[in-house]
PDB file of N, CA and C and ligand atoms in Angstrom:
ATOM      1  N   MET A   1       4.974  14.833  12.175  1.00 66.00           N
ATOM      2  CA  MET A   1       4.143  14.184  11.609  1.00 66.00           C
ATOM      3  C   MET A   1       3.902  13.115  10.998  1.00 66.00           C
ATOM      4  N   ALA A   2       3.060  12.828  10.797  1.00 75.00           N
ATOM      5  CA  ALA A   2       2.805  11.147   9.846  1.00 75.00           C
ATOM      6  C   ALA A   2       3.124  10.668   8.470  1.00 75.00           C
ATOM      7  N   LYS A   3       4.050  10.134   9.011  1.00 89.00           N
ATOM      8  CA  LYS A   3       4.712   9.333   7.361  1.00 89.00           C
ATOM      9  C   LYS A   3       3.298   9.156   6.756  1.00 89.00           C
ATOM     10  N   ILE A   4       3.466   9.081   5.171  1.00 96.00           N
ATOM     11  CA  ILE A   4       2.272   8.930   4.540  1.00 96.00           C
ATOM     12  C   ILE A   4       2.676   8.323   2.985  1.00 96.00           C
ATOM     13  N   PRO A   5       2.087   6.706   2.814  1.00 98.00           N
ATOM     14  CA  PRO A   5       2.446   5.938   2.255  1.00 98.00           C
ATOM     15  C   PRO A   5       1.990   6.542   0.818  1.00 98.00           C
ATOM     16  N   HIS A   6       2.508   6.028  -0.127  1.00 98.00           N
ATOM     17  CA  HIS A   6       2.479   6.463  -2.201  1.00 98.00           C
ATOM     18  C   HIS A   6       2.552   5.289  -2.359  1.00 98.00           C
ATOM     19  N   LEU A   7       1.302   4.834  -3.255  1.00 98.00           N
ATOM     20  CA  LEU A   7       1.208   3.550  -4.121  1.00 98.00           C
ATOM     21  C   LEU A   7       0.971   4.118  -5.469  1.00 98.00           C
ATOM     22  N   ASP A   8       2.014   3.874  -6.194  1.00 98.00           N
ATOM     23  CA  ASP A   8       2.287   3.802  -7.791  1.00 98.00           C
ATOM     24  C   ASP A   8       1.088   3.463  -8.478  1.00 98.00           C
ATOM     25  N   GLY A   9       0.233   3.513  -9.036  1.00 98.00           N
ATOM     26  CA  GLY A   9      -1.148   2.518  -9.791  1.00 98.00           C
ATOM     27  C   GLY A   9      -0.053   2.243 -11.075  1.00 98.00           C
ATOM     28  N   ASP A  10       0.511   3.197 -11.591  1.00 98.00           N
ATOM     29  CA  ASP A  10       1.080   2.378 -12.492  1.00 98.00           C
ATOM     30  C   ASP A  10       1.993   1.713 -12.851  1.00 98.00           C
ATOM     31  N   VAL A  11       2.782   0.813 -12.020  1.00 98.00           N
ATOM     32  CA  VAL A  11       3.041   0.018 -11.799  1.00 98.00           C
ATOM     33  C   VAL A  11       2.907  -1.455 -10.939  1.00 98.00           C
ATOM     34  N   CYS A  12       1.715  -1.222 -10.344  1.00 98.00           N
ATOM     35  CA  CYS A  12       0.755  -1.833  -9.345  1.00 98.00           C
ATOM     36  C   CYS A  12       0.621  -3.144 -10.368  1.00 98.00           C
ATOM     37  N   ILE A  13       0.837  -4.426  -9.928  1.00 98.00           N
ATOM     38  CA  ILE A  13      -0.006  -5.791 -10.758  1.00 98.00           C
ATOM     39  C   ILE A  13      -1.496  -6.070 -10.126  1.00 98.00           C
ATOM     40  N   GLY A  14      -1.712  -5.411  -8.796  1.00 98.00           N
ATOM     41  CA  GLY A  14      -3.121  -5.894  -8.371  1.00 98.00           C
ATOM     42  C   GLY A  14      -2.985  -7.302  -7.899  1.00 98.00           C
ATOM     43  N   CYS A  15      -1.926  -7.567  -7.664  1.00 98.00           N
ATOM     44  CA  CYS A  15      -1.751  -8.977  -6.257  1.00 98.00           C
ATOM     45  C   CYS A  15      -2.589  -8.882  -5.350  1.00 98.00           C
ATOM     46  N   GLU A  16      -2.909  -7.755  -4.747  1.00 98.00           N
ATOM     47  CA  GLU A  16      -3.768  -8.274  -3.208  1.00 98.00           C
ATOM     48  C   GLU A  16      -3.389  -8.138  -1.890  1.00 98.00           C
ATOM     49  N   THR A  17      -1.558  -8.170  -1.943  1.00 98.00           N
ATOM     50  CA  THR A  17      -0.807  -8.507  -1.002  1.00 98.00           C
ATOM     51  C   THR A  17      -0.851  -7.421  -0.093  1.00 98.00           C
ATOM     52  N   CYS A  18      -0.796  -6.439  -0.202  1.00 98.00           N
ATOM     53  CA  CYS A  18      -0.810  -5.124   0.836  1.00 98.00           C
ATOM     54  C   CYS A  18      -2.302  -4.924   0.804  1.00 98.00           C
ATOM     55  N   THR A  19      -3.496  -5.137   0.386  1.00 98.00           N
ATOM     56  CA  THR A  19      -4.995  -5.255   1.011  1.00 98.00           C
ATOM     57  C   THR A  19      -5.002  -6.165   1.539  1.00 98.00           C
ATOM     58  N   ARG A  20      -4.136  -7.518   1.674  1.00 98.00           N
ATOM     59  CA  ARG A  20      -4.711  -8.477   2.843  1.00 98.00           C
ATOM     60  C   ARG A  20      -3.710  -8.126   3.999  1.00 98.00           C
ATOM     61  N   ILE A  21      -2.763  -6.970   3.523  1.00 98.00           N
ATOM     62  CA  ILE A  21      -2.161  -7.355   5.105  1.00 98.00           C
ATOM     63  C   ILE A  21      -2.411  -6.022   5.920  1.00 98.00           C
ATOM     64  N   SER A  22      -2.983  -4.442   5.035  1.00 98.00           N
ATOM     65  CA  SER A  22      -3.121  -3.601   5.988  1.00 98.00           C
ATOM     66  C   SER A  22      -4.344  -3.050   5.001  1.00 98.00           C
ATOM     67  N   PRO A  23      -5.678  -4.114   5.224  1.00 98.00           N
ATOM     68  CA  PRO A  23      -6.693  -3.480   4.928  1.00 98.00           C
ATOM     69  C   PRO A  23      -7.379  -2.448   4.743  1.00 98.00           C
ATOM     70  N   LYS A  24      -6.870  -1.283   5.899  1.00 98.00           N
ATOM     71  CA  LYS A  24      -7.730  -0.404   6.235  1.00 98.00           C
ATOM     72  C   LYS A  24      -6.662   0.964   5.294  1.00 98.00           C
ATOM     73  N   VAL A  25      -5.807   0.686   4.719  1.00 98.00           N
ATOM     74  CA  VAL A  25      -4.486   1.730   4.478  1.00 98.00           C
ATOM     75  C   VAL A  25      -4.955   1.440   3.006  1.00 98.00           C
ATOM     76  N   PHE A  26      -5.202  -0.326   2.304  1.00 98.00           N
ATOM     77  CA  PHE A  26      -4.612  -0.210   0.614  1.00 98.00           C
ATOM     78  C   PHE A  26      -6.028  -0.859   0.438  1.00 98.00           C
ATOM     79  N   HIS A  27      -6.596  -0.687  -0.347  1.00 98.00           N
ATOM     80  CA  HIS A  27      -8.025  -1.309  -1.057  1.00 98.00           C
ATOM     81  C   HIS A  27      -7.499  -1.543  -2.815  1.00 98.00           C
ATOM     82  N   MET A  28      -8.772  -2.287  -3.285  1.00 98.00           N
ATOM     83  CA  MET A  28      -8.768  -2.896  -4.457  1.00 98.00           C
ATOM     84  C   MET A  28      -9.302  -1.954  -5.207  1.00 98.00           C
ATOM     85  N   VAL A  29      -9.117  -0.507  -6.410  1.00 98.00           N
ATOM     86  CA  VAL A  29      -9.935  -0.334  -6.951  1.00 98.00           C
ATOM     87  C   VAL A  29     -10.394  -1.032  -8.060  1.00 98.00           C
ATOM     88  N   SER A  30      -9.800  -1.617  -8.633  1.00 97.00           N
ATOM     89  CA  SER A  30     -10.292  -2.193  -9.705  1.00 97.00           C
ATOM     90  C   SER A  30     -10.033  -3.613  -9.737  1.00 97.00           C
ATOM     91  N   GLU A  31      -9.787  -4.860 -10.325  1.00 95.00           N
ATOM     92  CA  GLU A  31      -9.523  -6.355 -10.482  1.00 95.00           C
ATOM     93  C   GLU A  31      -7.615  -6.020 -10.391  1.00 95.00           C
ATOM     94  N   HIS A  32      -7.044  -5.146 -11.025  1.00 96.00           N
ATOM     95  CA  HIS A  32      -5.896  -5.154 -11.060  1.00 96.00           C
ATOM     96  C   HIS A  32      -5.163  -4.523 -10.762  1.00 96.00           C
ATOM     97  N   LYS A  33      -6.117  -3.415  -9.730  1.00 98.00           N
ATOM     98  CA  LYS A  33      -5.279  -2.081  -9.674  1.00 98.00           C
ATOM     99  C   LYS A  33      -5.658  -1.939  -7.545  1.00 98.00           C
ATOM    100  N   ALA A  34      -4.354  -1.564  -7.012  1.00 98.00           N
ATOM    101  CA  ALA A  34      -4.696  -1.171  -5.638  1.00 98.00           C
ATOM    102  C   ALA A  34      -4.666   0.156  -5.604  1.00 98.00           C
ATOM    103  N   ALA A  35      -5.086   0.868  -4.199  1.00 98.00           N
ATOM    104  CA  ALA A  35      -4.415   2.076  -4.184  1.00 98.00           C
ATOM    105  C   ALA A  35      -5.082   2.743  -2.835  1.00 98.00           C
ATOM    106  N   ILE A  36      -4.717   3.900  -2.673  1.00 98.00           N
ATOM    107  CA  ILE A  36      -4.704   3.939  -0.699  1.00 98.00           C
ATOM    108  C   ILE A  36      -5.666   4.526  -0.541  1.00 98.00           C
ATOM    109  N   LEU A  37      -6.819   4.016   0.434  1.00 98.00           N
ATOM    110  CA  LEU A  37      -7.744   4.316   1.082  1.00 98.00           C
ATOM    111  C   LEU A  37      -7.679   4.795   2.282  1.00 98.00           C
ATOM    112  N   ASP A  38      -6.856   4.972   2.515  1.00 98.00           N
ATOM    113  CA  ASP A  38      -6.927   5.890   4.170  1.00 98.00           C
ATOM    114  C   ASP A  38      -4.977   6.145   4.428  1.00 98.00           C
ATOM    115  N   PRO A  39      -4.188   6.569   4.589  1.00 97.00           N
ATOM    116  CA  PRO A  39      -3.040   6.955   4.838  1.00 97.00           C
ATOM    117  C   PRO A  39      -2.300   6.452   6.150  1.00 97.00           C
ATOM    118  N   THR A  40      -3.192   6.799   6.662  1.00 96.00           N
ATOM    119  CA  THR A  40      -2.430   6.964   8.695  1.00 96.00           C
ATOM    120  C   THR A  40      -3.934   5.794   8.964  1.00 96.00           C
ATOM    121  N   GLY A  41      -4.428   4.897   8.279  1.00 97.00           N
ATOM    122  CA  GLY A  41      -4.897   3.685   8.824  1.00 97.00           C
ATOM    123  C   GLY A  41      -4.554   2.528   9.389  1.00 97.00           C
ATOM    124  N   ASP A  42      -3.177   2.491  10.004  1.00 97.00           N
ATOM    125  CA  ASP A  42      -2.656   1.157  10.402  1.00 97.00           C
ATOM    126  C   ASP A  42      -1.250   1.956  10.817  1.00 97.00           C
ATOM    127  N   THR A  43      -0.525   0.996  11.571  1.00 97.00           N
ATOM    128  CA  THR A  43       0.747   1.717  12.309  1.00 97.00           C
ATOM    129  C   THR A  43       1.841   1.642  10.805  1.00 97.00           C
ATOM    130  N   ILE A  44       2.642   1.796  11.369  1.00 97.00           N
ATOM    131  CA  ILE A  44       3.778   2.432  10.216  1.00 97.00           C
ATOM    132  C   ILE A  44       4.382   1.131   9.636  1.00 97.00           C
ATOM    133  N   GLU A  45       4.173  -0.134  11.016  1.00 97.00           N
ATOM    134  CA  GLU A  45       5.178  -1.211  11.151  1.00 97.00           C
ATOM    135  C   GLU A  45       4.316  -2.255   9.846  1.00 97.00           C
ATOM    136  N   LYS A  46       2.461  -1.760   9.989  1.00 98.00           N
ATOM    137  CA  LYS A  46       1.935  -2.324   9.345  1.00 98.00           C
ATOM    138  C   LYS A  46       1.866  -2.451   7.706  1.00 98.00           C
ATOM    139  N   ILE A  47       2.264  -0.822   7.555  1.00 98.00           N
ATOM    140  CA  ILE A  47       2.443  -0.418   6.275  1.00 98.00           C
ATOM    141  C   ILE A  47       3.871  -0.904   5.690  1.00 98.00           C
ATOM    142  N   GLU A  48       4.530  -0.791   6.530  1.00 98.00           N
ATOM    143  CA  GLU A  48       5.899  -0.966   5.901  1.00 98.00           C
ATOM    144  C   GLU A  48       6.207  -2.481   5.826  1.00 98.00           C
ATOM    145  N   GLU A  49       5.209  -3.060   6.103  1.00 98.00           N
ATOM    146  CA  GLU A  49       5.431  -4.716   6.008  1.00 98.00           C
ATOM    147  C   GLU A  49       4.758  -5.150   4.808  1.00 98.00           C
ATOM    148  N   ALA A  50       3.539  -4.236   4.582  1.00 98.00           N
ATOM    149  CA  ALA A  50       2.981  -4.283   3.084  1.00 98.00           C
ATOM    150  C   ALA A  50       3.742  -3.627   1.843  1.00 98.00           C
ATOM    151  N   MET A  51       4.722  -2.502   1.978  1.00 98.00           N
ATOM    152  CA  MET A  51       5.790  -2.357   1.076  1.00 98.00           C
ATOM    153  C   MET A  51       6.649  -3.469   1.293  1.00 98.00           C
ATOM    154  N   ASP A  52       7.178  -4.033   1.689  1.00 98.00           N
ATOM    155  CA  ASP A  52       8.233  -4.931   1.827  1.00 98.00           C
ATOM    156  C   ASP A  52       7.822  -6.366   0.892  1.00 98.00           C
ATOM    157  N   ASN A  53       6.537  -6.615   1.204  1.00 98.00           N
ATOM    158  CA  ASN A  53       5.678  -7.774   0.417  1.00 98.00           C
ATOM    159  C   ASN A  53       5.684  -7.236  -0.745  1.00 98.00           C
ATOM    160  N   CYS A  54       5.444  -5.662  -1.321  1.00 98.00           N
ATOM    161  CA  CYS A  54       5.252  -5.553  -3.139  1.00 98.00           C
ATOM    162  C   CYS A  54       6.012  -6.475  -3.545  1.00 98.00           C
ATOM    163  N   PRO A  55       4.989  -7.446  -4.269  1.00 98.00           N
ATOM    164  CA  PRO A  55       6.416  -7.982  -5.192  1.00 98.00           C
ATOM    165  C   PRO A  55       6.820  -6.961  -6.375  1.00 98.00           C
ATOM    166  N   VAL A  56       6.370  -5.868  -7.067  1.00 98.00           N
ATOM    167  CA  VAL A  56       6.777  -4.553  -7.888  1.00 98.00           C
ATOM    168  C   VAL A  56       7.238  -3.470  -7.130  1.00 98.00           C
ATOM    169  N   ALA A  57       7.052  -3.579  -6.000  1.00 98.00           N
ATOM    170  CA  ALA A  57       8.147  -2.248  -4.718  1.00 98.00           C
ATOM    171  C   ALA A  57       7.330  -0.860  -5.118  1.00 98.00           C
ATOM    172  N   CYS A  58       5.944  -1.162  -5.143  1.00 98.00           N
ATOM    173  CA  CYS A  58       5.303   0.444  -6.481  1.00 98.00           C
ATOM    174  C   CYS A  58       5.123   1.310  -4.767  1.00 98.00           C
ATOM    175  N   ILE A  59       5.057   0.773  -3.384  1.00 98.00           N
ATOM    176  CA  ILE A  59       4.594   1.551  -2.281  1.00 98.00           C
ATOM    177  C   ILE A  59       6.029   2.187  -1.923  1.00 98.00           C
ATOM    178  N   THR A  60       5.676   3.251  -1.525  1.00 98.00           N
ATOM    179  CA  THR A  60       6.795   4.104  -0.987  1.00 98.00           C
ATOM    180  C   THR A  60       6.202   5.103   0.032  1.00 98.00           C
ATOM    181  N   TRP A  61       7.106   5.446   1.176  1.00 97.00           N
ATOM    182  CA  TRP A  61       6.976   6.566   1.689  1.00 97.00           C
ATOM    183  C   TRP A  61       7.065   7.898   0.598  1.00 97.00           C
ATOM    184  N   GLU A  62       5.819   8.713   1.041  1.00 93.00           N
ATOM    185  CA  GLU A  62       6.002  10.031   0.283  1.00 93.00           C
ATOM    186  C   GLU A  62       7.182  10.974   0.605  1.00 93.00           C
ATOM    187  N   GLU A  63       7.742  12.186   0.319  1.00 71.00           N
ATOM    188  CA  GLU A  63       8.714  12.487   0.287  1.00 71.00           C
ATOM    189  C   GLU A  63       8.317  13.892   1.033  1.00 71.00           C
TER     190      GLU A  63
HETATM  191  S1  SF4 B   1       1.275  -5.065  -2.971  1.00 81.64           S
HETATM  192 FE1  SF4 B   1       2.196  -3.821  -4.684  1.00 81.64          FE
HETATM  193  S2  SF4 B   1       1.352  -4.633  -7.039  1.00 81.64           S
HETATM  194 FE2  SF4 B   1       0.170  -5.791  -5.314  1.00 81.64          FE
HETATM  195  S3  SF4 B   1      -1.699  -4.654  -4.788  1.00 81.64           S
HETATM  196 FE3  SF4 B   1      -0.254  -3.591  -3.319  1.00 81.64          FE
HETATM  197  S4  SF4 B   1       0.873  -2.195  -4.567  1.00 81.64           S
HETATM  198 FE4  SF4 B   1      -0.310  -3.601  -6.230  1.00 81.64          FE
END
């Protein structure tokens, strides 16, 4: 089964790092918030790169 990323919008500060690294998976929904666009839109490695570079660590794999 595909691993599904979860983005906690309450914690996100809208820095746009994830949307730059993996624009098919993450998109900006307002000036200061990102959200998941397509959870399976990129490789696991790319999604993990976005996770690792999120300054507030609000992207996690869904249990
Ligand atoms: S990298 Fe993290 S804080 Fe930055 S926009 Fe993405 S989810 Fe939000």
